[in-house]
Every structure is written in structure tokens, then in C-alpha cells.
JSON list of C-alpha atoms in Angstrom, two decimals:
[
{"chain": "Y", "resi": 701, "resn": "UNK", "atom": "CA", "xyz": [-7.39, -18.95, 13.82]},
{"chain": "Y", "resi": 702, "resn": "UNK", "atom": "CA", "xyz": [-9.21, -18.04, 12.08]},
{"chain": "Y", "resi": 703, "resn": "UNK", "atom": "CA", "xyz": [-6.54, -15.05, 11.82]},
{"chain": "Y", "resi": 704, "resn": "UNK", "atom": "CA", "xyz": [-7.19, -11.63, 10.26]},
{"chain": "Y", "resi": 705, "resn": "UNK", "atom": "CA", "xyz": [-5.50, -11.13, 7.01]},
{"chain": "Y", "resi": 706, "resn": "UNK", "atom": "CA", "xyz": [-2.93, -8.23, 6.10]},
{"chain": "Y", "resi": 707, "resn": "UNK", "atom": "CA", "xyz": [-1.95, -8.02, 2.41]},
{"chain": "Y", "resi": 708, "resn": "UNK", "atom": "CA", "xyz": [1.47, -6.51, 2.10]},
{"chain": "Y", "resi": 709, "resn": "UNK", "atom": "CA", "xyz": [2.36, -4.44, -1.32]},
{"chain": "Y", "resi": 710, "resn": "UNK", "atom": "CA", "xyz": [6.01, -3.84, -1.86]},
{"chain": "Y", "resi": 711, "resn": "UNK", "atom": "CA", "xyz": [7.40, -0.63, -3.41]},
{"chain": "Y", "resi": 712, "resn": "UNK", "atom": "CA", "xyz": [9.44, -0.44, -6.78]},
{"chain": "Y", "resi": 713, "resn": "UNK", "atom": "CA", "xyz": [12.62, -2.35, -7.11]},
{"chain": "Y", "resi": 714, "resn": "UNK", "atom": "CA", "xyz": [14.56, -2.73, -10.16]},
{"chain": "Y", "resi": 715, "resn": "UNK", "atom": "CA", "xyz": [12.97, -6.06, -11.43]},
{"chain": "Y", "resi": 716, "resn": "UNK", "atom": "CA", "xyz": [16.35, -7.68, -12.04]},
{"chain": "Y", "resi": 717, "resn": "UNK", "atom": "CA", "xyz": [17.45, -7.02, -8.48]},
{"chain": "Y", "resi": 718, "resn": "UNK", "atom": "CA", "xyz": [14.27, -8.06, -6.80]},
{"chain": "Y", "resi": 719, "resn": "UNK", "atom": "CA", "xyz": [14.05, -11.19, -4.64]},
{"chain": "Y", "resi": 720, "resn": "UNK", "atom": "CA", "xyz": [10.98, -12.85, -3.21]},
{"chain": "Y", "resi": 721, "resn": "UNK", "atom": "CA", "xyz": [12.05, -12.52, 0.36]},
{"chain": "Y", "resi": 722, "resn": "UNK", "atom": "CA", "xyz": [12.62, -8.78, -0.31]},
{"chain": "Y", "resi": 723, "resn": "UNK", "atom": "CA", "xyz": [13.09, -5.84, 2.17]},
{"chain": "Y", "resi": 724, "resn": "UNK", "atom": "CA", "xyz": [9.34, -5.71, 2.87]},
{"chain": "Y", "resi": 725, "resn": "UNK", "atom": "CA", "xyz": [9.40, -9.24, 4.31]},
{"chain": "Y", "resi": 726, "resn": "UNK", "atom": "CA", "xyz": [10.42, -8.07, 7.59]},
{"chain": "Y", "resi": 727, "resn": "UNK", "atom": "CA", "xyz": [7.13, -6.08, 8.05]},
{"chain": "Y", "resi": 728, "resn": "UNK", "atom": "CA", "xyz": [5.28, -9.31, 6.93]},
{"chain": "Y", "resi": 729, "resn": "UNK", "atom": "CA", "xyz": [7.19, -11.14, 9.64]},
{"chain": "Y", "resi": 730, "resn": "UNK", "atom": "CA", "xyz": [6.56, -8.76, 12.28]},
{"chain": "Y", "resi": 731, "resn": "UNK", "atom": "CA", "xyz": [2.87, -8.86, 11.65]},
{"chain": "Y", "resi": 732, "resn": "UNK", "atom": "CA", "xyz": [2.73, -12.64, 11.39]},
{"chain": "Y", "resi": 733, "resn": "UNK", "atom": "CA", "xyz": [4.34, -12.87, 14.66]},
{"chain": "Y", "resi": 734, "resn": "UNK", "atom": "CA", "xyz": [1.66, -10.86, 16.27]},
{"chain": "Y", "resi": 735, "resn": "UNK", "atom": "CA", "xyz": [-1.26, -13.02, 14.97]},
{"chain": "Y", "resi": 736, "resn": "UNK", "atom": "CA", "xyz": [-1.96, -11.80, 11.56]},
{"chain": "Y", "resi": 737, "resn": "UNK", "atom": "CA", "xyz": [-2.01, -14.17, 8.50]},
{"chain": "Y", "resi": 738, "resn": "UNK", "atom": "CA", "xyz": [0.13, -12.34, 6.18]},
{"chain": "Y", "resi": 739, "resn": "UNK", "atom": "CA", "xyz": [0.11, -12.47, 2.35]},
{"chain": "Y", "resi": 740, "resn": "UNK", "atom": "CA", "xyz": [3.00, -10.91, 0.41]},
{"chain": "Y", "resi": 741, "resn": "UNK", "atom": "CA", "xyz": [2.33, -11.02, -3.30]},
{"chain": "Y", "resi": 742, "resn": "UNK", "atom": "CA", "xyz": [5.08, -10.31, -5.89]},
{"chain": "Y", "resi": 743, "resn": "UNK", "atom": "CA", "xyz": [3.63, -7.72, -8.17]},
{"chain": "Y", "resi": 744, "resn": "UNK", "atom": "CA", "xyz": [3.78, -7.78, -11.98]},
{"chain": "Y", "resi": 745, "resn": "UNK", "atom": "CA", "xyz": [7.10, -8.12, -13.31]},
{"chain": "Y", "resi": 746, "resn": "UNK", "atom": "CA", "xyz": [8.69, -9.27, -10.11]},
{"chain": "Y", "resi": 747, "resn": "UNK", "atom": "CA", "xyz": [9.69, -13.04, -10.45]},
{"chain": "Y", "resi": 748, "resn": "UNK", "atom": "CA", "xyz": [8.17, -15.41, -9.94]},
{"chain": "Y", "resi": 749, "resn": "UNK", "atom": "CA", "xyz": [5.23, -13.48, -11.16]},
{"chain": "Y", "resi": 750, "resn": "UNK", "atom": "CA", "xyz": [5.17, -12.82, -15.00]},
{"chain": "Y", "resi": 751, "resn": "UNK", "atom": "CA", "xyz": [5.48, -9.65, -16.88]},
{"chain": "Y", "resi": 752, "resn": "UNK", "atom": "CA", "xyz": [2.17, -8.08, -17.92]},
{"chain": "Y", "resi": 753, "resn": "UNK", "atom": "CA", "xyz": [0.84, -4.64, -18.94]},
{"chain": "Y", "resi": 754, "resn": "UNK", "atom": "CA", "xyz": [0.94, -2.35, -15.75]},
{"chain": "Y", "resi": 755, "resn": "UNK", "atom": "CA", "xyz": [0.64, 1.26, -16.83]},
{"chain": "Y", "resi": 756, "resn": "UNK", "atom": "CA", "xyz": [0.05, 3.51, -13.93]},
{"chain": "Y", "resi": 757, "resn": "UNK", "atom": "CA", "xyz": [-0.41, 0.37, -11.74]},
{"chain": "Y", "resi": 758, "resn": "UNK", "atom": "CA", "xyz": [-3.58, -0.64, -13.26]},
{"chain": "Y", "resi": 759, "resn": "UNK", "atom": "CA", "xyz": [-2.63, -4.22, -13.47]},
{"chain": "Y", "resi": 760, "resn": "UNK", "atom": "CA", "xyz": [-1.26, -4.52, -10.02]},
{"chain": "Y", "resi": 761, "resn": "UNK", "atom": "CA", "xyz": [-4.64, -3.02, -8.65]},
{"chain": "Y", "resi": 762, "resn": "UNK", "atom": "CA", "xyz": [-6.66, -5.47, -10.75]},
{"chain": "Y", "resi": 763, "resn": "UNK", "atom": "CA", "xyz": [-4.47, -8.35, -9.44]},
{"chain": "Y", "resi": 764, "resn": "UNK", "atom": "CA", "xyz": [-4.80, -7.43, -5.99]},
{"chain": "Y", "resi": 765, "resn": "UNK", "atom": "CA", "xyz": [-8.49, -7.11, -6.18]},
{"chain": "Y", "resi": 766, "resn": "UNK", "atom": "CA", "xyz": [-8.55, -10.76, -7.56]},
{"chain": "Y", "resi": 767, "resn": "UNK", "atom": "CA", "xyz": [-6.32, -11.68, -4.70]},
{"chain": "Y", "resi": 768, "resn": "UNK", "atom": "CA", "xyz": [-8.83, -10.15, -2.04]},
{"chain": "Y", "resi": 769, "resn": "UNK", "atom": "CA", "xyz": [-11.52, -12.05, -3.63]},
{"chain": "Y", "resi": 770, "resn": "UNK", "atom": "CA", "xyz": [-9.68, -15.33, -3.66]},
{"chain": "Y", "resi": 771, "resn": "UNK", "atom": "CA", "xyz": [-9.10, -15.14, 0.04]},
{"chain": "Y", "resi": 772, "resn": "UNK", "atom": "CA", "xyz": [-12.68, -14.46, 0.70]},
{"chain": "Y", "resi": 773, "resn": "UNK", "atom": "CA", "xyz": [-13.71, -17.37, -1.40]},
{"chain": "Y", "resi": 774, "resn": "UNK", "atom": "CA", "xyz": [-11.15, -19.81, 0.21]},
{"chain": "Y", "resi": 775, "resn": "UNK", "atom": "CA", "xyz": [-11.03, -18.68, 3.68]},
{"chain": "Y", "resi": 776, "resn": "UNK", "atom": "CA", "xyz": [-11.95, -21.59, 6.01]},
{"chain": "Y", "resi": 777, "resn": "UNK", "atom": "CA", "xyz": [-11.60, -24.08, 3.36]},
{"chain": "Y", "resi": 778, "resn": "UNK", "atom": "CA", "xyz": [-8.81, -26.89, 3.26]},
{"chain": "Y", "resi": 779, "resn": "UNK", "atom": "CA", "xyz": [-5.59, -25.43, 1.81]},
{"chain": "Y", "resi": 780, "resn": "UNK", "atom": "CA", "xyz": [-3.17, -22.54, 2.49]},
{"chain": "Y", "resi": 781, "resn": "UNK", "atom": "CA", "xyz": [-6.32, -20.16, 3.45]},
{"chain": "Y", "resi": 782, "resn": "UNK", "atom": "CA", "xyz": [-7.86, -22.62, 5.99]},
{"chain": "Y", "resi": 783, "resn": "UNK", "atom": "CA", "xyz": [-6.80, -20.23, 8.81]},
{"chain": "Y", "resi": 784, "resn": "UNK", "atom": "CA", "xyz": [-7.68, -17.06, 7.21]},
{"chain": "Y", "resi": 785, "resn": "UNK", "atom": "CA", "xyz": [-10.71, -14.73, 8.33]},
{"chain": "Y", "resi": 786, "resn": "UNK", "atom": "CA", "xyz": [-12.20, -13.49, 4.99]},
{"chain": "Y", "resi": 787, "resn": "UNK", "atom": "CA", "xyz": [-14.12, -10.97, 6.70]},
{"chain": "Y", "resi": 788, "resn": "UNK", "atom": "CA", "xyz": [-11.22, -9.20, 8.47]},
{"chain": "Y", "resi": 789, "resn": "UNK", "atom": "CA", "xyz": [-8.62, -7.98, 5.67]},
{"chain": "Y", "resi": 790, "resn": "UNK", "atom": "CA", "xyz": [-6.53, -4.87, 5.62]},
{"chain": "Y", "resi": 791, "resn": "UNK", "atom": "CA", "xyz": [-3.94, -3.60, 3.36]},
{"chain": "Y", "resi": 792, "resn": "UNK", "atom": "CA", "xyz": [-0.15, -2.27, 3.93]},
{"chain": "Y", "resi": 793, "resn": "UNK", "atom": "CA", "xyz": [1.75, -0.54, 1.02]},
{"chain": "Y", "resi": 794, "resn": "UNK", "atom": "CA", "xyz": [5.20, 0.85, 0.56]},
{"chain": "Y", "resi": 795, "resn": "UNK", "atom": "CA", "xyz": [5.80, 3.54, -2.27]},
{"chain": "Y", "resi": 796, "resn": "UNK", "atom": "CA", "xyz": [4.08, 2.39, -5.28]},
{"chain": "Y", "resi": 797, "resn": "UNK", "atom": "CA", "xyz": [2.22, -0.38, -3.08]},
{"chain": "Y", "resi": 798, "resn": "UNK", "atom": "CA", "xyz": [0.75, 2.58, -1.17]},
{"chain": "Y", "resi": 799, "resn": "UNK", "atom": "CA", "xyz": [-0.88, 3.85, -4.46]},
{"chain": "Y", "resi": 800, "resn": "UNK", "atom": "CA", "xyz": [-2.59, 0.46, -4.87]},
{"chain": "Y", "resi": 801, "resn": "UNK", "atom": "CA", "xyz": [-3.73, 0.63, -1.26]},
{"chain": "Y", "resi": 802, "resn": "UNK", "atom": "CA", "xyz": [-5.67, 3.91, -1.73]},
{"chain": "Y", "resi": 803, "resn": "UNK", "atom": "CA", "xyz": [-7.33, 2.69, -4.95]},
{"chain": "Y", "resi": 804, "resn": "UNK", "atom": "CA", "xyz": [-8.42, -0.43, -3.25]},
{"chain": "Y", "resi": 805, "resn": "UNK", "atom": "CA", "xyz": [-9.86, 1.12, -0.23]},
{"chain": "Y", "resi": 806, "resn": "UNK", "atom": "CA", "xyz": [-11.86, 3.30, -2.65]},
{"chain": "Y", "resi": 807, "resn": "UNK", "atom": "CA", "xyz": [-13.15, 0.29, -4.74]},
{"chain": "Y", "resi": 808, "resn": "UNK", "atom": "CA", "xyz": [-13.62, -2.36, -2.19]},
{"chain": "Y", "resi": 809, "resn": "UNK", "atom": "CA", "xyz": [-15.81, -1.05, 0.88]},
{"chain": "Y", "resi": 810, "resn": "UNK", "atom": "CA", "xyz": [-15.43, -4.34, 2.80]},
{"chain": "Y", "resi": 811, "resn": "UNK", "atom": "CA", "xyz": [-11.86, -3.89, 3.52]},
{"chain": "Y", "resi": 812, "resn": "UNK", "atom": "CA", "xyz": [-11.13, -2.95, 7.04]},
{"chain": "Y", "resi": 813, "resn": "UNK", "atom": "CA", "xyz": [-8.45, -0.20, 6.59]},
{"chain": "Y", "resi": 814, "resn": "UNK", "atom": "CA", "xyz": [-4.91, 0.37, 5.08]},
{"chain": "Y", "resi": 815, "resn": "UNK", "atom": "CA", "xyz": [-1.41, 1.55, 5.97]},
{"chain": "Y", "resi": 816, "resn": "UNK", "atom": "CA", "xyz": [0.59, 3.73, 3.66]},
{"chain": "Y", "resi": 817, "resn": "UNK", "atom": "CA", "xyz": [4.42, 3.94, 4.03]},
{"chain": "Y", "resi": 818, "resn": "UNK", "atom": "CA", "xyz": [6.19, 6.63, 2.00]},
{"chain": "Y", "resi": 819, "resn": "UNK", "atom": "CA", "xyz": [3.32, 6.09, -0.66]},
{"chain": "Y", "resi": 820, "resn": "UNK", "atom": "CA", "xyz": [3.29, 7.79, -4.13]},
{"chain": "Y", "resi": 821, "resn": "UNK", "atom": "CA", "xyz": [1.01, 10.77, -4.87]},
{"chain": "Y", "resi": 822, "resn": "UNK", "atom": "CA", "xyz": [-2.76, 10.17, -4.87]},
{"chain": "Y", "resi": 823, "resn": "UNK", "atom": "CA", "xyz": [-2.98, 12.29, -8.13]},
{"chain": "Y", "resi": 824, "resn": "UNK", "atom": "CA", "xyz": [-1.48, 10.62, -11.05]},
{"chain": "Y", "resi": 825, "resn": "UNK", "atom": "CA", "xyz": [-0.65, 13.66, -12.89]},
{"chain": "Y", "resi": 826, "resn": "UNK", "atom": "CA", "xyz": [1.86, 14.71, -9.96]},
{"chain": "Y", "resi": 827, "resn": "UNK", "atom": "CA", "xyz": [3.36, 11.31, -10.26]},
{"chain": "Y", "resi": 828, "resn": "UNK", "atom": "CA", "xyz": [3.86, 11.61, -13.99]},
{"chain": "Y", "resi": 829, "resn": "UNK", "atom": "CA", "xyz": [5.39, 15.06, -13.53]},
{"chain": "Y", "resi": 830, "resn": "UNK", "atom": "CA", "xyz": [7.78, 13.99, -10.73]},
{"chain": "Y", "resi": 831, "resn": "UNK", "atom": "CA", "xyz": [9.17, 10.56, -11.76]},
{"chain": "Y", "resi": 832, "resn": "UNK", "atom": "CA", "xyz": [11.11, 9.81, -14.97]},
{"chain": "Y", "resi": 833, "resn": "UNK", "atom": "CA", "xyz": [8.80, 7.16, -15.37]},
{"chain": "Y", "resi": 834, "resn": "UNK", "atom": "CA", "xyz": [5.23, 6.75, -14.20]},
{"chain": "Y", "resi": 835, "resn": "UNK", "atom": "CA", "xyz": [6.34, 5.98, -10.63]},
{"chain": "Y", "resi": 836, "resn": "UNK", "atom": "CA", "xyz": [6.25, 2.10, -11.21]},
{"chain": "Y", "resi": 837, "resn": "UNK", "atom": "CA", "xyz": [9.21, 1.70, -13.54]},
{"chain": "Y", "resi": 838, "resn": "UNK", "atom": "CA", "xyz": [6.94, 1.77, -16.71]},
{"chain": "Y", "resi": 839, "resn": "UNK", "atom": "CA", "xyz": [7.51, 4.43, -19.53]},
{"chain": "Y", "resi": 840, "resn": "UNK", "atom": "CA", "xyz": [5.04, 7.41, -19.16]},
{"chain": "Y", "resi": 841, "resn": "UNK", "atom": "CA", "xyz": [1.75, 7.53, -20.73]},
{"chain": "Y", "resi": 842, "resn": "UNK", "atom": "CA", "xyz": [0.56, 10.51, -22.95]},
{"chain": "Y", "resi": 843, "resn": "UNK", "atom": "CA", "xyz": [-2.89, 10.40, -21.05]},
{"chain": "Y", "resi": 844, "resn": "UNK", "atom": "CA", "xyz": [-5.28, 13.36, -21.30]},
{"chain": "Y", "resi": 845, "resn": "UNK", "atom": "CA", "xyz": [-5.97, 15.05, -17.88]},
{"chain": "Y", "resi": 846, "resn": "UNK", "atom": "CA", "xyz": [-9.64, 13.85, -17.77]},
{"chain": "Y", "resi": 847, "resn": "UNK", "atom": "CA", "xyz": [-8.39, 10.38, -18.02]},
{"chain": "Y", "resi": 848, "resn": "UNK", "atom": "CA", "xyz": [-5.70, 10.59, -15.29]},
{"chain": "Y", "resi": 849, "resn": "UNK", "atom": "CA", "xyz": [-8.41, 12.33, -12.94]},
{"chain": "Y", "resi": 850, "resn": "UNK", "atom": "CA", "xyz": [-10.47, 9.25, -13.39]},
{"chain": "Y", "resi": 851, "resn": "UNK", "atom": "CA", "xyz": [-7.97, 6.94, -12.25]},
{"chain": "Y", "resi": 852, "resn": "UNK", "atom": "CA", "xyz": [-6.35, 8.96, -9.44]},
{"chain": "Y", "resi": 853, "resn": "UNK", "atom": "CA", "xyz": [-7.43, 8.18, -5.93]},
{"chain": "Y", "resi": 854, "resn": "UNK", "atom": "CA", "xyz": [-7.25, 11.99, -5.18]},
{"chain": "Y", "resi": 855, "resn": "UNK", "atom": "CA", "xyz": [-10.48, 12.37, -7.01]},
{"chain": "Y", "resi": 856, "resn": "UNK", "atom": "CA", "xyz": [-12.50, 9.80, -4.89]},
{"chain": "Y", "resi": 857, "resn": "UNK", "atom": "CA", "xyz": [-10.95, 10.18, -1.40]},
{"chain": "Y", "resi": 858, "resn": "UNK", "atom": "CA", "xyz": [-14.38, 10.98, 0.00]},
{"chain": "Y", "resi": 859, "resn": "UNK", "atom": "CA", "xyz": [-15.46, 7.51, -0.66]},
{"chain": "Y", "resi": 860, "resn": "UNK", "atom": "CA", "xyz": [-12.81, 5.95, 1.82]},
{"chain": "Y", "resi": 861, "resn": "UNK", "atom": "CA", "xyz": [-14.91, 4.98, 5.06]},
{"chain": "Y", "resi": 862, "resn": "UNK", "atom": "CA", "xyz": [-12.23, 3.03, 6.74]},
{"chain": "Y", "resi": 863, "resn": "UNK", "atom": "CA", "xyz": [-9.11, 3.75, 8.99]},
{"chain": "Y", "resi": 864, "resn": "UNK", "atom": "CA", "xyz": [-5.83, 4.92, 7.32]},
{"chain": "Y", "resi": 865, "resn": "UNK", "atom": "CA", "xyz": [-2.45, 5.00, 8.74]},
{"chain": "Y", "resi": 866, "resn": "UNK", "atom": "CA", "xyz": [0.20, 7.16, 7.07]},
{"chain": "Y", "resi": 867, "resn": "UNK", "atom": "CA", "xyz": [3.85, 7.09, 7.49]},
{"chain": "Y", "resi": 868, "resn": "UNK", "atom": "CA", "xyz": [6.66, 8.95, 5.90]},
{"chain": "Y", "resi": 869, "resn": "UNK", "atom": "CA", "xyz": [10.28, 9.97, 6.66]},
{"chain": "Y", "resi": 870, "resn": "UNK", "atom": "CA", "xyz": [11.30, 13.67, 6.29]},
{"chain": "Y", "resi": 871, "resn": "UNK", "atom": "CA", "xyz": [14.58, 12.59, 4.62]},
{"chain": "Y", "resi": 872, "resn": "UNK", "atom": "CA", "xyz": [12.93, 10.82, 1.82]},
{"chain": "Y", "resi": 873, "resn": "UNK", "atom": "CA", "xyz": [14.61, 11.66, -1.28]},
{"chain": "Y", "resi": 874, "resn": "UNK", "atom": "CA", "xyz": [12.57, 9.43, -3.48]},
{"chain": "Y", "resi": 875, "resn": "UNK", "atom": "CA", "xyz": [8.93, 10.76, -2.66]},
{"chain": "Y", "resi": 876, "resn": "UNK", "atom": "CA", "xyz": [8.58, 14.08, -1.07]},
{"chain": "Y", "resi": 877, "resn": "UNK", "atom": "CA", "xyz": [7.31, 13.98, 2.48]},
{"chain": "Y", "resi": 878, "resn": "UNK", "atom": "CA", "xyz": [4.96, 16.86, 1.64]},
{"chain": "Y", "resi": 879, "resn": "UNK", "atom": "CA", "xyz": [2.99, 14.46, -0.52]},
{"chain": "Y", "resi": 880, "resn": "UNK", "atom": "CA", "xyz": [1.93, 12.49, 2.64]},
{"chain": "Y", "resi": 881, "resn": "UNK", "atom": "CA", "xyz": [1.47, 15.54, 4.73]},
{"chain": "Y", "resi": 882, "resn": "UNK", "atom": "CA", "xyz": [-0.89, 16.93, 2.12]},
{"chain": "Y", "resi": 883, "resn": "UNK", "atom": "CA", "xyz": [-2.88, 13.70, 1.96]},
{"chain": "Y", "resi": 884, "resn": "UNK", "atom": "CA", "xyz": [-3.20, 13.81, 5.66]},
{"chain": "Y", "resi": 885, "resn": "UNK", "atom": "CA", "xyz": [-4.47, 17.24, 5.52]},
{"chain": "Y", "resi": 886, "resn": "UNK", "atom": "CA", "xyz": [-7.04, 16.48, 2.96]},
{"chain": "Y", "resi": 887, "resn": "UNK", "atom": "CA", "xyz": [-8.27, 13.55, 4.83]},
{"chain": "Y", "resi": 888, "resn": "UNK", "atom": "CA", "xyz": [-8.48, 15.27, 8.17]},
{"chain": "Y", "resi": 889, "resn": "UNK", "atom": "CA", "xyz": [-10.37, 18.05, 6.57]},
{"chain": "Y", "resi": 890, "resn": "UNK", "atom": "CA", "xyz": [-12.97, 15.42, 5.29]},
{"chain": "Y", "resi": 891, "resn": "UNK", "atom": "CA", "xyz": [-13.14, 14.08, 8.97]},
{"chain": "Y", "resi": 892, "resn": "UNK", "atom": "CA", "xyz": [-11.62, 10.61, 8.07]},
{"chain": "Y", "resi": 893, "resn": "UNK", "atom": "CA", "xyz": [-10.20, 8.32, 10.42]},
{"chain": "Y", "resi": 894, "resn": "UNK", "atom": "CA", "xyz": [-6.51, 8.85, 9.79]},
{"chain": "Y", "resi": 895, "resn": "UNK", "atom": "CA", "xyz": [-3.24, 8.83, 11.89]},
{"chain": "Y", "resi": 896, "resn": "UNK", "atom": "CA", "xyz": [-0.32, 10.45, 10.35]},
{"chain": "Y", "resi": 897, "resn": "UNK", "atom": "CA", "xyz": [3.27, 10.07, 11.46]},
{"chain": "Y", "resi": 898, "resn": "UNK", "atom": "CA", "xyz": [6.45, 11.79, 10.29]},
{"chain": "Y", "resi": 899, "resn": "UNK", "atom": "CA", "xyz": [9.71, 10.37, 11.04]},
{"chain": "Y", "resi": 900, "resn": "UNK", "atom": "CA", "xyz": [12.70, 12.60, 11.48]},
{"chain": "Y", "resi": 901, "resn": "UNK", "atom": "CA", "xyz": [15.84, 11.76, 9.42]},
{"chain": "Y", "resi": 902, "resn": "UNK", "atom": "CA", "xyz": [14.25, 8.76, 7.90]},
{"chain": "Y", "resi": 903, "resn": "UNK", "atom": "CA", "xyz": [14.76, 7.93, 4.27]},
{"chain": "Y", "resi": 904, "resn": "UNK", "atom": "CA", "xyz": [12.47, 6.27, 1.75]},
{"chain": "Y", "resi": 905, "resn": "UNK", "atom": "CA", "xyz": [12.98, 2.81, 3.42]},
{"chain": "Y", "resi": 906, "resn": "UNK", "atom": "CA", "xyz": [13.33, 3.29, 7.05]},
{"chain": "Y", "resi": 907, "resn": "UNK", "atom": "CA", "xyz": [16.38, 2.11, 9.05]},
{"chain": "Y", "resi": 908, "resn": "UNK", "atom": "CA", "xyz": [17.43, 1.59, 12.72]},
{"chain": "Y", "resi": 909, "resn": "UNK", "atom": "CA", "xyz": [14.97, 2.95, 15.33]},
{"chain": "Y", "resi": 910, "resn": "UNK", "atom": "CA", "xyz": [12.84, 4.60, 12.88]},
{"chain": "Y", "resi": 911, "resn": "UNK", "atom": "CA", "xyz": [12.01, 1.17, 11.33]},
{"chain": "Y", "resi": 912, "resn": "UNK", "atom": "CA", "xyz": [11.38, -0.52, 14.54]},
{"chain": "Y", "resi": 913, "resn": "UNK", "atom": "CA", "xyz": [8.99, 2.37, 15.45]},
{"chain": "Y", "resi": 914, "resn": "UNK", "atom": "CA", "xyz": [7.10, 1.80, 12.19]},
{"chain": "Y", "resi": 915, "resn": "UNK", "atom": "CA", "xyz": [6.79, -1.79, 12.77]},
{"chain": "Y", "resi": 916, "resn": "UNK", "atom": "CA", "xyz": [5.58, -1.23, 16.37]},
{"chain": "Y", "resi": 917, "resn": "UNK", "atom": "CA", "xyz": [3.04, 1.36, 15.06]},
{"chain": "Y", "resi": 918, "resn": "UNK", "atom": "CA", "xyz": [1.86, -1.10, 12.28]},
{"chain": "Y", "resi": 919, "resn": "UNK", "atom": "CA", "xyz": [1.14, -3.83, 14.60]},
{"chain": "Y", "resi": 920, "resn": "UNK", "atom": "CA", "xyz": [-0.85, -1.45, 16.87]},
{"chain": "Y", "resi": 921, "resn": "UNK", "atom": "CA", "xyz": [-3.01, -0.03, 13.78]},
{"chain": "Y", "resi": 922, "resn": "UNK", "atom": "CA", "xyz": [-3.77, -3.50, 12.54]},
{"chain": "Y", "resi": 923, "resn": "UNK", "atom": "CA", "xyz": [-4.60, -4.75, 15.98]},
{"chain": "Y", "resi": 924, "resn": "UNK", "atom": "CA", "xyz": [-7.02, -1.76, 16.33]},
{"chain": "Y", "resi": 925, "resn": "UNK", "atom": "CA", "xyz": [-8.79, -2.28, 13.15]},
{"chain": "Y", "resi": 926, "resn": "UNK", "atom": "CA", "xyz": [-8.75, -6.02, 12.86]},
{"chain": "Y", "resi": 927, "resn": "UNK", "atom": "CA", "xyz": [-9.51, -7.17, 16.49]}
]
């Protein structure tokens, strides 16, 4: 060390069925095996983390901001983060975790970049219209359009100044692949550093060769932006 840090944010799972070593642990393991210090927090309501208010993922966003600041403060000090490089931090997010990544890249200009994997929409009004809940397992909020606009990453995409890597399967029945395609188009029009990968016949959580290719591309992306 010190090793660059990747924070992995899992997607929605029914909380009673969630396990700490969840499906997303294999992505964390692959990155750790390739020289990254990986942190995989359990988001609000996911044991052993306690339940707490999290309408539209605002609580998860605050928690992850605090986690990033904790890494920066404790990197290099005795303890779990002794080998962490607090100046080289990037994010990975699946589904609802992808929505958190987008917000954080807008809020924290010191992050090095982010990877979105089958992410929810960058416009919260679209998420509310599409899902039976708010896209995170929380009952829908009756918020005015102006308020939704102010907490939607779509409103502030121009502020993102770091590389993004976007991945989505075209057989996803949970989140439409068109959402990622539109986000890619918007970012490319803004001349952002973004790579966009669509995976034929892959569902919301990738399987078989598609999953292996995602891992390979994830490792390559983080090596590019964190080396």
C-alpha cells in the first residue's frame, strides 16, 4: 500500500433476505484481488446497519459522504484504513447504488470517478413513475416537481468532472436499458469522459460470461482512473 479505494454500493434487495456477503461481494473480491482496497457498506435497513429514514435514497447519500470523509481522515493511521490512499477514492454502484454514485460525483469533486451498473434513473420523477415504490423499497413521497428536480442528478450532470463507466444489460426487466442509453447520450453531448457498455441478453444482475466481462471491464476502468 497505500492502496486506492473503491466503495461498492449494493442495489435493492428485500431487507429480510439480505446477507452481508451478498451478490455484490464478488465484484468487491475481484477488485481487491487486483490491488484495490474495497469497502462494501450495508446501506440503511440492511443488517447489521440499522433502519433509518431514507426517502429517495437521501439517507444513503449522507451516510456514504460520511464514509468517504472517514476514509480520508483515517487513511494512513493505525487501524483498518492504515493501507488506504485517502486521495484516490472511486465509486461503484448497482441499481439504487448507482443513483447514490451519481449524486456523490456531483457533490464531491475530489472523487476520482464512478461506475454505474444497471443504475436507476438520474431523474427522481422518472423513478417514482416507474417503480411501485421510490426505487429503493421505500413508499413513494408526494413531493412537488421543483423539489424532485433539486435532488435529481439529472439537473446537475454538467458538474461531473471525472470519468464515468456505464454498464447495462438489454434483457433487464427491472430497470429499462434505455435509461442508461439516455444517460450516456446526455453525458457524451456534454463532452464528459464516459464509457458506455450494453450487454446482450443480460438481466438486471449479470450472469455467466456477461458477469465476467463486467468484472474485467470494471478492473480496467478503476486501474485507468486510480493508478
